[in-house]
Short mmCIF file of C-alpha atoms and ligand atoms in Angstrom, two decimals:
data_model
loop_
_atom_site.label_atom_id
_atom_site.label_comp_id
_atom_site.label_asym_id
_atom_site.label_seq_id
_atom_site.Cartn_x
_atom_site.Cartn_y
_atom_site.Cartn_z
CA UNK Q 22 0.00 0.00 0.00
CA UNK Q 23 1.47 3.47 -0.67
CA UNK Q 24 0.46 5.94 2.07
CA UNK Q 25 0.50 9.86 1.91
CA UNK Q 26 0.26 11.90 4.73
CA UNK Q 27 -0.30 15.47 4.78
CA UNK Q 28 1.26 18.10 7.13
CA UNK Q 29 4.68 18.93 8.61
CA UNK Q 30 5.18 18.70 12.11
CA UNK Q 31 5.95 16.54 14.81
CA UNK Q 32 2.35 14.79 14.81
CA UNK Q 33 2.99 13.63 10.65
CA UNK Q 34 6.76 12.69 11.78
CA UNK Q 35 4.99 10.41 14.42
CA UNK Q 36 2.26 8.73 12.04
CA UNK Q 37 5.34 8.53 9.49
CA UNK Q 38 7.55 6.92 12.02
CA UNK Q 39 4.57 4.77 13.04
CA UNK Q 40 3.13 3.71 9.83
CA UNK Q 41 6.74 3.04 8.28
CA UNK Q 42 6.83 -0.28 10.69
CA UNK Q 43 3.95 -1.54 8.87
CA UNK Q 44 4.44 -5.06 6.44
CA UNK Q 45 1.15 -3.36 4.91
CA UNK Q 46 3.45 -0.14 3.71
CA UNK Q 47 4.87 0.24 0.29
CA UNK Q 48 5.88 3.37 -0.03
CA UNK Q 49 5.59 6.22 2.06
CA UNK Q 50 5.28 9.85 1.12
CA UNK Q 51 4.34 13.28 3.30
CA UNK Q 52 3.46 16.42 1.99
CA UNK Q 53 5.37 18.80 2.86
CA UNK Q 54 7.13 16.98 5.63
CA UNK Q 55 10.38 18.21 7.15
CA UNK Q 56 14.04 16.92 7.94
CA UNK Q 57 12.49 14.16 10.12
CA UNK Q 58 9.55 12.42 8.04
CA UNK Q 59 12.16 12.44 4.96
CA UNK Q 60 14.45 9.57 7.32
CA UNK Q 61 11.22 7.71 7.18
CA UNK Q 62 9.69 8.59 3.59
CA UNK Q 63 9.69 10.51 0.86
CA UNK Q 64 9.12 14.22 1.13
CA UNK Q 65 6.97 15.95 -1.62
CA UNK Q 66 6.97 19.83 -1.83
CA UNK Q 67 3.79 20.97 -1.94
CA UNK Q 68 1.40 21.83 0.56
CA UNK Q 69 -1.09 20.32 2.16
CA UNK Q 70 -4.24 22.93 1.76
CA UNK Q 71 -3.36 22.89 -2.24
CA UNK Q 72 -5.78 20.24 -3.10
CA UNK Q 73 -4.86 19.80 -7.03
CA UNK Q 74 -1.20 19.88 -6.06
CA UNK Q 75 -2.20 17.21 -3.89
CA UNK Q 76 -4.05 15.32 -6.84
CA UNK Q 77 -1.21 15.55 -8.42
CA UNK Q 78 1.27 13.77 -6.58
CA UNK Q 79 -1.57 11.45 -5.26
CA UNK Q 80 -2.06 9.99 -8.88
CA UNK Q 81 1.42 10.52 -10.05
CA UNK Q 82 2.97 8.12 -6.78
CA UNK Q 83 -0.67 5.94 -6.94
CA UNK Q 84 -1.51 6.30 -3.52
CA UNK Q 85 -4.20 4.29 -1.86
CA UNK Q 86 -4.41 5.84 1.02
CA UNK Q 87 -4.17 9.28 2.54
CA UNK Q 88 -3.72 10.40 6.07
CA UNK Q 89 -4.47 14.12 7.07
CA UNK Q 90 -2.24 15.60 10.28
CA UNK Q 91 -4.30 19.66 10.27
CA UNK Q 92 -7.09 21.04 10.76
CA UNK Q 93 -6.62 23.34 7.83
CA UNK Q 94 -6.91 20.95 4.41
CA UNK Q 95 -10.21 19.37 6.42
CA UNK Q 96 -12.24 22.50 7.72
CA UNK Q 97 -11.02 23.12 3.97
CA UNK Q 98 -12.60 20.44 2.72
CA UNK Q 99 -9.94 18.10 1.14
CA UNK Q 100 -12.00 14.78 2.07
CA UNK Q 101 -15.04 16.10 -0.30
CA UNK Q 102 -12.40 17.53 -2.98
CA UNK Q 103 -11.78 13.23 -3.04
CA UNK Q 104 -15.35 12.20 -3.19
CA UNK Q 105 -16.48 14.86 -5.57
CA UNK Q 106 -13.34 13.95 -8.07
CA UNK Q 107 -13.79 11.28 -10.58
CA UNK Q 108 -9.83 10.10 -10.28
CA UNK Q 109 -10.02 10.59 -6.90
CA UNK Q 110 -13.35 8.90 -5.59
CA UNK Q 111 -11.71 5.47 -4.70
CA UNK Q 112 -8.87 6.99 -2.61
CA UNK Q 113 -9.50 6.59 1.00
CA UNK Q 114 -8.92 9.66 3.37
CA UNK Q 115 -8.69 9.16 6.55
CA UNK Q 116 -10.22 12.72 8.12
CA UNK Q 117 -13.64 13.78 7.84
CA UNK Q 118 -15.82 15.69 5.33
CA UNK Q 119 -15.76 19.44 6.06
CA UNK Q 120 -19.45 18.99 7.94
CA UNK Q 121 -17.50 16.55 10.12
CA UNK Q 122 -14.72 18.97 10.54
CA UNK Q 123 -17.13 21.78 11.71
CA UNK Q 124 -16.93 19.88 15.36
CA UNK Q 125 -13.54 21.73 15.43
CA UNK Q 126 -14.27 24.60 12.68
CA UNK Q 127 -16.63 25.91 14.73
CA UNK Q 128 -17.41 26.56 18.03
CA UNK Q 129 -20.88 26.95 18.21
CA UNK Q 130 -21.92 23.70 15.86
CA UNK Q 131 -19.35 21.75 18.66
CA UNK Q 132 -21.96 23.45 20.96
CA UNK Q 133 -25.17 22.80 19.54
CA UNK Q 134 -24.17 19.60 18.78
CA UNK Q 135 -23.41 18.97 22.55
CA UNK Q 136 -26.36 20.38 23.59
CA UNK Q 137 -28.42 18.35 21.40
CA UNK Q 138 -27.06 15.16 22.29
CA UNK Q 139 -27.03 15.78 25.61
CA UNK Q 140 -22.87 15.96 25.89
CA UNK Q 141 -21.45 17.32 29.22
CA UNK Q 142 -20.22 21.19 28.37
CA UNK Q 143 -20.07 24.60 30.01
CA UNK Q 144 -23.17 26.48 29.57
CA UNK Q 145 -23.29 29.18 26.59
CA UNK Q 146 -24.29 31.64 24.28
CA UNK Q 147 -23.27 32.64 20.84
CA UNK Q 148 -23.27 36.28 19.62
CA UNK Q 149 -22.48 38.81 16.78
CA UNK Q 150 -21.81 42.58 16.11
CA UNK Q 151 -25.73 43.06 15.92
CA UNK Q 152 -26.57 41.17 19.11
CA UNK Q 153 -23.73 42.80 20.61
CA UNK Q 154 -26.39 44.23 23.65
CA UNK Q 155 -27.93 40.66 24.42
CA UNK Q 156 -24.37 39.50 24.57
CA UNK Q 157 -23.38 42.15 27.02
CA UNK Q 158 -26.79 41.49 29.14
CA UNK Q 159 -25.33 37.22 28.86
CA UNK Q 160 -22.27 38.49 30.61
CA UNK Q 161 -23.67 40.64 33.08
CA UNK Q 162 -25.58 36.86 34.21
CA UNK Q 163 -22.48 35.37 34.50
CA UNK Q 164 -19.55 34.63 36.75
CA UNK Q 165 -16.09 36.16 36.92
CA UNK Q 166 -14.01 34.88 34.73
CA UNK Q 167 -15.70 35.21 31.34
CA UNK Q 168 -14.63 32.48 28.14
CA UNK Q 169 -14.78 34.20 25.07
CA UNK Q 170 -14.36 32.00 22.07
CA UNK Q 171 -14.05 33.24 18.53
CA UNK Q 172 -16.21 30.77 16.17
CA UNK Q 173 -13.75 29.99 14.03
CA UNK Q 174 -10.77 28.82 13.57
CA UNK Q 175 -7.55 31.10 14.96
CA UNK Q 176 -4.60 28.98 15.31
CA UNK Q 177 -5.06 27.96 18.85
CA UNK Q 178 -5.13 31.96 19.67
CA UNK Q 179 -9.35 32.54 19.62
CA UNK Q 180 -10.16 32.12 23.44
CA UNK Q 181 -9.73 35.31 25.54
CA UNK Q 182 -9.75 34.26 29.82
CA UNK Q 183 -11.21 37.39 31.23
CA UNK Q 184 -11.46 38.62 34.90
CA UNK Q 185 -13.24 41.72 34.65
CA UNK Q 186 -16.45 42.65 33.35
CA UNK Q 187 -15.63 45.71 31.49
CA UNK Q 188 -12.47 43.91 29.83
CA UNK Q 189 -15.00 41.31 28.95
CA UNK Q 190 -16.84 43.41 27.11
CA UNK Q 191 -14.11 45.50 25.38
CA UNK Q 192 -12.30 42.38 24.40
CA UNK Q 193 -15.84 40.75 22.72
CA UNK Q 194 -16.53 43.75 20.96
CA UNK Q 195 -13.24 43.76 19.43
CA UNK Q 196 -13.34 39.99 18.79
CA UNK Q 197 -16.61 40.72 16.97
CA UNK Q 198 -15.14 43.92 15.10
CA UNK Q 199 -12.48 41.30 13.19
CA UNK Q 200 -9.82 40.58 16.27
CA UNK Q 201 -9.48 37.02 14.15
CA UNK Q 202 -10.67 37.82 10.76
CA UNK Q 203 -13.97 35.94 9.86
CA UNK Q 204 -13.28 33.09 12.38
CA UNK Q 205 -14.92 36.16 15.32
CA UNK Q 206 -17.76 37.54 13.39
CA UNK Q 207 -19.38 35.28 15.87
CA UNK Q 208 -18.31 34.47 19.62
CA UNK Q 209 -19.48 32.15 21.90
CA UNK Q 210 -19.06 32.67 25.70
CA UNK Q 211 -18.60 29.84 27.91
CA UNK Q 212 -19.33 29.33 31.54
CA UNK Q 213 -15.82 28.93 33.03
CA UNK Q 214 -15.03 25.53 34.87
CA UNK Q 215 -12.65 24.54 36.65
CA UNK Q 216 -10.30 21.86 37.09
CA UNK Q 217 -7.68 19.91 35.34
CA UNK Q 218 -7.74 19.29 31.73
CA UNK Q 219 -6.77 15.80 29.67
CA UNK Q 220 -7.48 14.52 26.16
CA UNK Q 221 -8.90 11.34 24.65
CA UNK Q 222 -8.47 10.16 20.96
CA UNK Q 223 -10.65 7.66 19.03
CA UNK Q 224 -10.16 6.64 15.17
CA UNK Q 225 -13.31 6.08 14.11
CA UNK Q 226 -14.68 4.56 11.06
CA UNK Q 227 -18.07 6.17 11.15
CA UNK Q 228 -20.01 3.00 12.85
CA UNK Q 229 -17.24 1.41 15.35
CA UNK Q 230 -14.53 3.35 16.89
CA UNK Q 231 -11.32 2.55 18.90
CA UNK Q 232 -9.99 4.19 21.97
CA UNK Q 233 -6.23 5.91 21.49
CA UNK Q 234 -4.25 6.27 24.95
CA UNK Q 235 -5.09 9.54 26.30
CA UNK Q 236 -2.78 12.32 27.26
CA UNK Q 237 -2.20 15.68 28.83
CA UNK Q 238 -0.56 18.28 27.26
CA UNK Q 239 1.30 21.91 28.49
CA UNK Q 240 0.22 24.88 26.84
CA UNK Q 241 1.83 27.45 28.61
CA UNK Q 242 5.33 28.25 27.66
CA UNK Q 243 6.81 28.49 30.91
CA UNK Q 244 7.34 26.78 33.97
CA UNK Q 245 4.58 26.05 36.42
CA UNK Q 246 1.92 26.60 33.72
CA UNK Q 247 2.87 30.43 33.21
CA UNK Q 248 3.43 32.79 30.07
CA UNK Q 249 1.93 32.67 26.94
CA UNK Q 250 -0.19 29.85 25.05
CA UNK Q 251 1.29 27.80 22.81
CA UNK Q 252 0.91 24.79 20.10
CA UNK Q 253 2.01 22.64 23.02
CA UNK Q 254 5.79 22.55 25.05
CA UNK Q 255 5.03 19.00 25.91
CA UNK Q 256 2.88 15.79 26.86
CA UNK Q 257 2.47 12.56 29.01
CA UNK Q 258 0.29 9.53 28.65
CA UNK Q 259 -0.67 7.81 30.67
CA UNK Q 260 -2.81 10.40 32.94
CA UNK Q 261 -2.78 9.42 35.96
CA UNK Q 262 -5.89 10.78 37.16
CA UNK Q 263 -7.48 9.31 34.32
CA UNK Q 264 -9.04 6.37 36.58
CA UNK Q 265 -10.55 3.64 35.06
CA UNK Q 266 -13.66 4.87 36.68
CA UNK Q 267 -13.38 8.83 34.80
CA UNK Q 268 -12.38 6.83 31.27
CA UNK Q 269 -16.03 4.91 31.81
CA UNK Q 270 -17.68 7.95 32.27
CA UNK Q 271 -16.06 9.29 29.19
CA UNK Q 272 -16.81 6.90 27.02
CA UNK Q 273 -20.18 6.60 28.43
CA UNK Q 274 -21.25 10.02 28.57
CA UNK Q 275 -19.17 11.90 25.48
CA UNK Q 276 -17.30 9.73 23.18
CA UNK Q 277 -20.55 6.94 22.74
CA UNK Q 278 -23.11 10.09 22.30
CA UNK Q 279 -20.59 11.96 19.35
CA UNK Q 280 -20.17 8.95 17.43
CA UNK Q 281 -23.81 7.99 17.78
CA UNK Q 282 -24.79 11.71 17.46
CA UNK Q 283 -22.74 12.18 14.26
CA UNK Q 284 -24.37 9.10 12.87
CA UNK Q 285 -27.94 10.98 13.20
CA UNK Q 286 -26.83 13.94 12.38
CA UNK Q 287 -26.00 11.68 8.84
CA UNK Q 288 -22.61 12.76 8.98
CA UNK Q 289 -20.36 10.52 7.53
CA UNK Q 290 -16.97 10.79 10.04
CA UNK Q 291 -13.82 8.35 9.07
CA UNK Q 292 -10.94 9.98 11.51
CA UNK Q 293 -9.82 10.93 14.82
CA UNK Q 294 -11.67 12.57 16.87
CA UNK Q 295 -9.80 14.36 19.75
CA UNK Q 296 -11.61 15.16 22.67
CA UNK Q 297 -10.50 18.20 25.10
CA UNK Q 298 -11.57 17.65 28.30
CA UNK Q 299 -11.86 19.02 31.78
CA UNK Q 300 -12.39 16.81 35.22
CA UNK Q 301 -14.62 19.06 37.69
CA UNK Q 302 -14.93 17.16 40.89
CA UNK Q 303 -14.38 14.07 39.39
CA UNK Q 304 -16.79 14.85 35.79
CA UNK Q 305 -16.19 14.76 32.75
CA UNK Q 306 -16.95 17.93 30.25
CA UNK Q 307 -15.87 19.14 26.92
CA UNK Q 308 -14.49 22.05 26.41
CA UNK Q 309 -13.19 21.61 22.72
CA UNK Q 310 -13.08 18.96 19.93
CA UNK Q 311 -10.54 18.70 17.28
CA UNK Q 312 -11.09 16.82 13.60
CA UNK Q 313 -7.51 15.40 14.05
CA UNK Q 314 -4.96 14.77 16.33
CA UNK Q 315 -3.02 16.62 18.70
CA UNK Q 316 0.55 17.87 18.69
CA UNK Q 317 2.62 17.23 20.55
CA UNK Q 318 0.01 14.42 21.83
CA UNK Q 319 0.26 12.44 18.91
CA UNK Q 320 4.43 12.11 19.92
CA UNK Q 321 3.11 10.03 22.84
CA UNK Q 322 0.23 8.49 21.67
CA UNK Q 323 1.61 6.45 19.03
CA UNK Q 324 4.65 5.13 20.66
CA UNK Q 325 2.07 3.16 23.45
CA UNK Q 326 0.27 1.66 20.61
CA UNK Q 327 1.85 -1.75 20.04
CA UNK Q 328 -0.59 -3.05 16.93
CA UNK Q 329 -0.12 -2.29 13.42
CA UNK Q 330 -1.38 1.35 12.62
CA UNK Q 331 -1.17 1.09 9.28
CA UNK Q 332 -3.64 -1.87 9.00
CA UNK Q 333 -6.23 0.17 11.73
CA UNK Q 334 -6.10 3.29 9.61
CA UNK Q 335 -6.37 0.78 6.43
CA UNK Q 336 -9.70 -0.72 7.84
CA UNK Q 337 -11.01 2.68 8.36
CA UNK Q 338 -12.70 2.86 4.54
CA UNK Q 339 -14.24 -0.83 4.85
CA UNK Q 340 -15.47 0.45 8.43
CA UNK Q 341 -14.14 -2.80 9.78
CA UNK Q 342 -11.78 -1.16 12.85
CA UNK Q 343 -14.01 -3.49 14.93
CA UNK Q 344 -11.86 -6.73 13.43
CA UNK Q 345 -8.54 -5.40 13.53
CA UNK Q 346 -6.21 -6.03 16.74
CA UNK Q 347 -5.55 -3.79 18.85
CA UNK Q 348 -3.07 -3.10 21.90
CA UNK Q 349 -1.58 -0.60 23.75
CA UNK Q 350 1.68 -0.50 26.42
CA UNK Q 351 1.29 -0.04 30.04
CA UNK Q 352 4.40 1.95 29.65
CA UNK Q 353 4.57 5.64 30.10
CA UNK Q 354 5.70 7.94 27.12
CA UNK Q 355 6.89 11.24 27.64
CA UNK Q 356 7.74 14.16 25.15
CA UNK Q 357 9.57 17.35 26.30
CA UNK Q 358 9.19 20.19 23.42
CA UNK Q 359 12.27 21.77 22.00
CA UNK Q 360 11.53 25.38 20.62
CA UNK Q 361 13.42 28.57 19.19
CA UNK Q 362 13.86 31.23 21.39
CA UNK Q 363 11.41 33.97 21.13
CA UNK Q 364 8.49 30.95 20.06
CA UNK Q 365 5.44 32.19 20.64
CA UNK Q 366 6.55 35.27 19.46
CA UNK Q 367 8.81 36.12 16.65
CA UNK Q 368 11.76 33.89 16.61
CA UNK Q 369 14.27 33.15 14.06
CA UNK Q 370 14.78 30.28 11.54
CA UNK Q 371 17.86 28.35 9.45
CA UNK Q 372 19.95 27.62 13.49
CA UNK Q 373 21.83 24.19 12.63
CA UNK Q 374 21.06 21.63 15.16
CA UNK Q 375 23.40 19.08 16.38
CA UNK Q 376 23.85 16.18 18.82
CA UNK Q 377 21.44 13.86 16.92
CA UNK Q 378 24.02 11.16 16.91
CA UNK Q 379 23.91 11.15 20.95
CA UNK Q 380 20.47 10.31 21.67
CA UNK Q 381 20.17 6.52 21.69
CA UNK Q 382 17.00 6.22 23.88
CA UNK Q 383 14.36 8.83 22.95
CA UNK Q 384 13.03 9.05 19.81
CA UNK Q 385 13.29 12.33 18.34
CA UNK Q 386 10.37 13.41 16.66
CA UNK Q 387 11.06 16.72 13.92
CA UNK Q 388 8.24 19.50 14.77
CA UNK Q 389 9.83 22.49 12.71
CA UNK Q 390 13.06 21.45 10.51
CA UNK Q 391 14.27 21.39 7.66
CA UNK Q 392 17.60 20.52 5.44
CA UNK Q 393 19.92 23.39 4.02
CA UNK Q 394 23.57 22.40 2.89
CA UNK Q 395 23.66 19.18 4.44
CA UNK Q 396 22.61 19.98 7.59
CA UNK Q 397 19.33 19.87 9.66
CA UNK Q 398 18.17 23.28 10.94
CA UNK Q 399 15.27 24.50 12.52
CA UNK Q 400 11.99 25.95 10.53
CA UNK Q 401 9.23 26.61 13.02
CA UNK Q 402 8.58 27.86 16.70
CA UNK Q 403 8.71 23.96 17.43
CA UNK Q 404 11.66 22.34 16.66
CA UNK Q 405 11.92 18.79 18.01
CA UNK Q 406 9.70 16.83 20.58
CA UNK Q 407 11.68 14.48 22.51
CA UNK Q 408 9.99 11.53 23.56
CA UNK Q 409 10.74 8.30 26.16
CA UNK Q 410 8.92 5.37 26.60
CA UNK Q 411 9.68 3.49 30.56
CA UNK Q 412 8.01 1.48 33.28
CA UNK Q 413 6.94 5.03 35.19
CA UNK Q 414 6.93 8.55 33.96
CA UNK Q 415 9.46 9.55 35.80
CA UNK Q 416 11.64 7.62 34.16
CA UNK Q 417 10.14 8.60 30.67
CA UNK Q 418 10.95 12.03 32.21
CA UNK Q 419 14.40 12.16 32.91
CA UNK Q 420 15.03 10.28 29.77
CA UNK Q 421 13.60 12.77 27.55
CA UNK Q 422 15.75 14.87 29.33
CA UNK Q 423 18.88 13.46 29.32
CA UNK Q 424 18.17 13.32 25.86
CA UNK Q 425 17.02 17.14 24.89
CA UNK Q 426 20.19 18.08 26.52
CA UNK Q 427 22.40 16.41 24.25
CA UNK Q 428 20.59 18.43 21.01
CA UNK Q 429 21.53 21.69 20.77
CA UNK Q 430 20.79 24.61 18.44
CA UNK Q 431 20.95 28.38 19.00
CA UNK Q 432 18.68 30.14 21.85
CA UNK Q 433 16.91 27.06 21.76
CA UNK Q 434 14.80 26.32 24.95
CA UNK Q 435 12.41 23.92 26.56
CA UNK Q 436 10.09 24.06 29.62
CA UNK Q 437 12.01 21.93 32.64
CA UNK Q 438 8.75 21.03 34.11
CA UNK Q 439 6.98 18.84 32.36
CA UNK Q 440 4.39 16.46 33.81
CA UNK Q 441 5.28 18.63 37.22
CA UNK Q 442 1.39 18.25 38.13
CA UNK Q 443 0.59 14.73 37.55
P1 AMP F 510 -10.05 25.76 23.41
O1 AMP F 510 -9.35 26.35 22.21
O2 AMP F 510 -11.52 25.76 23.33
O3 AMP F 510 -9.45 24.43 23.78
O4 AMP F 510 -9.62 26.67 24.65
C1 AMP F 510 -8.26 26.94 24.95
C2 AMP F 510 -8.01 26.77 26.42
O5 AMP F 510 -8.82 27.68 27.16
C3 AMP F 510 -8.39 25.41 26.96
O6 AMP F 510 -7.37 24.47 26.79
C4 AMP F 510 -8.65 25.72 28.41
O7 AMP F 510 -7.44 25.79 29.14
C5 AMP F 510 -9.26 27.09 28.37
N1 AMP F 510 -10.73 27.02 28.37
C6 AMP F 510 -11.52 26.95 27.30
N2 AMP F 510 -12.83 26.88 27.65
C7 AMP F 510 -12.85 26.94 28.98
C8 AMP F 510 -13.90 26.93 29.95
N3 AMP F 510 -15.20 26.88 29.60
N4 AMP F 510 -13.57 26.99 31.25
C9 AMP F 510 -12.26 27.05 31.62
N5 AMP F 510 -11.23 27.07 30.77
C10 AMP F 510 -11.51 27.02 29.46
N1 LIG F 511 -1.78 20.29 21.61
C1 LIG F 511 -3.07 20.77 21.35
C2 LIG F 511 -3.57 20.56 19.99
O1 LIG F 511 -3.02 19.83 19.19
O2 LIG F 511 -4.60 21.15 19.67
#
């Protein structure tokens, strides 16, 4: 089977690594890639939101089977670009249609959608410019602090945390004036809750669905959960906390309604579905969903699945996920996030990175890379995530670690904490 998978971060250098150990693989392509997913495949420059580029290389390298990383080419709508093209009709993808997608595109379908299936979520309203008044009257109701969400999507920067009321309403009005382009012509404000957040992953094939190894992630990027939002400066899975007791309650109460609810809602979904979630007390709600999976998740996520991901993905278009095997490790995976310095802000690009040559226990997953002259340099905010596999996440830990200490590249930096909560 000849695979393509589309993106260029540390999530596609994952499902490369992953997929590559497949008997079922042929060959292996990603689009664009970086320095890391061309040790594992073939790179193919061009990207992954420029669908006939993409129909291009898809017929010209026969591929029978493509795998989507982003958000971007499916709120885009690259899986109905396949079903609507004659050449390209047969070619599974696995990532929904853009109504799928809409569960992360926007905000308030994820809501209504919730609401209407009766999925635990914080309590809301959705608003424009011209009910800017009723908004303002929804706030006034609420508690201290107020979730503002632009509808659409803003690479990971649409949701405003607000303690005062006045700031509250400033900051929607400006969201509504164009803050984030079209994706905050509409806002939706959320009840706050509070607790600690984790995320659960199925692959689902629109009728059966199996259940990934969850994970938590750390957004901030600095220490003790401080500074700025990011992509993501690192991850662990196992969660701890995740009892076998919450995970029922998960599965009963959110991940069985969305599949079943997408189902009635006749919305065909074959792909992940990544669940953001918060534990109140010891509940379960939903405070996002992504069409895809999460980066730097993904880095630990894979690694704890033992079974052949290639043939899961593979039985995805047959919707037969229900008959392939499936295991996971008990073992703990950890990934520590190298960045440039300056990431999230302006930071610069083309630093060489060394040391690659010294890391004989972590994997080392490329995030933001690429090759110039020979040598691997960095090309994005987030370089390389650095992940461990061991009997207990400390180990894990101070393995990824060890590890990030030995690669080196100018002003680079990485947050020393990582799983400091768990
Ligand atoms: P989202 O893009 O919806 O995942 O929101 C980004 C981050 O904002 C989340 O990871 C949470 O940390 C926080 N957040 C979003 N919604 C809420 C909420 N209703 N209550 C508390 N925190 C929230
Ligand atoms: N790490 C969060 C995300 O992928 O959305």
């Amino acid at each position: 089977m000849n695979v393509l998978i589309l993106g260029s971060g540390g999530r596609e250098h994952a499902f490369a690594w992953k997929i590559a150990q497949s008997n079922l693989l042929s060959k292996l392509y990603i689009a664009p890639g970086n320095a890391g997913t061309g040790l594992v495949g073939t790179n193919l420059d061009v990207p992954a939101t420029n669908f006939e580029g993409i129909k291009k290389l898809v017929l010209q390298h026969q591929i029978n089977l493509v795998v989507v990383g982003p958000e971007d080419p499916l709120v885009k709508g690259i899986h109905d670009f396949f079903r609507n093209d004659e050449e390209l009709k047969s070619i599974p993808v696995i990532g929904p249609d853009q109504k799928g997608a809409q569960l992360e595109g926007s905000k308030e379908f994820a809501k209504e959608f919730m609401v209407k299936y009766r999925i635990p979520t914080a309590a809301y309203g959705s608003f424009t410019l011209e009910t800017y008044g009723k908004a303002c009257a929804f706030l006034d109701k609420m508690k201290s602090p107020y979730v503002l969400k632009a509808d659409g999507l803003a690479a990971g920067k649409g949701v405003l945390i607000i303690h005062n009321i006045s700031e509250a309403k400033e900051a929607l009005k400006t969201m509504l004036e164009g803050q984030f382009g079209s994706a905050s012509t509409k806002v939706v404000i959320e009840e706050f809750l509070s607790g600690i957040e984790v995320s659960f992953f199925v692959l689902t094939d629109g009728e059966n669905y199996v259940l990934l190894p969850e994970a938590k992630d750390y957004k901030r990027i600095g220490a003790n959960d401080t500074g700025l939002n990011t992509g993501g400066m690192g991850a662990v899975s196992p969660v701890p906390f995740a009892t076998n007791e919450f995970t029922q309650k998960v599965v009963q109460r959110i991940i069985g309604p969305t599949i079943h609810g997408l189902k009635a809602e006749g919305i065909h979904y074959q792909g992940f579905i990544f669940f953001g979630l918060i534990k109140v007390g010891n509940e379960p709600f939903v405070i996002e969903y992504n069409a895809r999976m999460g980066d730097p998740e993904t880095e630990v996520v894979l690694p704890r699945i033992e079974s052949d991901f290639l043939e899961l993905l593979a039985a995805v278009p047959e919707k037969k996920l229900s008959e392939v095997p499936f295991s996971i490790t008990n073992k703990a995976a950890t990934t520590v996030m190298m960045v440039s310095g300056g990431y999230p802000g302006d930071y610069q690009k083309g630093k060489v990175i060394t040391g690659f040559e010294s890391v004989t226990d972590s994997l080392v997953f490329h995030a933001g890379t690429s090759v110039n002259n020979n040598q691997i340099v960095t090309n994005g905010g987030r370089v390389l995530a650095v992940t461990s596999l061991a009997g207990t996440k400390e180990d894990a830990l101070q393995c990824s670690y060890k590890n990030a200490a030995k690669l080196s590249f100018d002003q680079s930096y990485y947050r020393p904490d990582i799983g400091f909560d768990l």
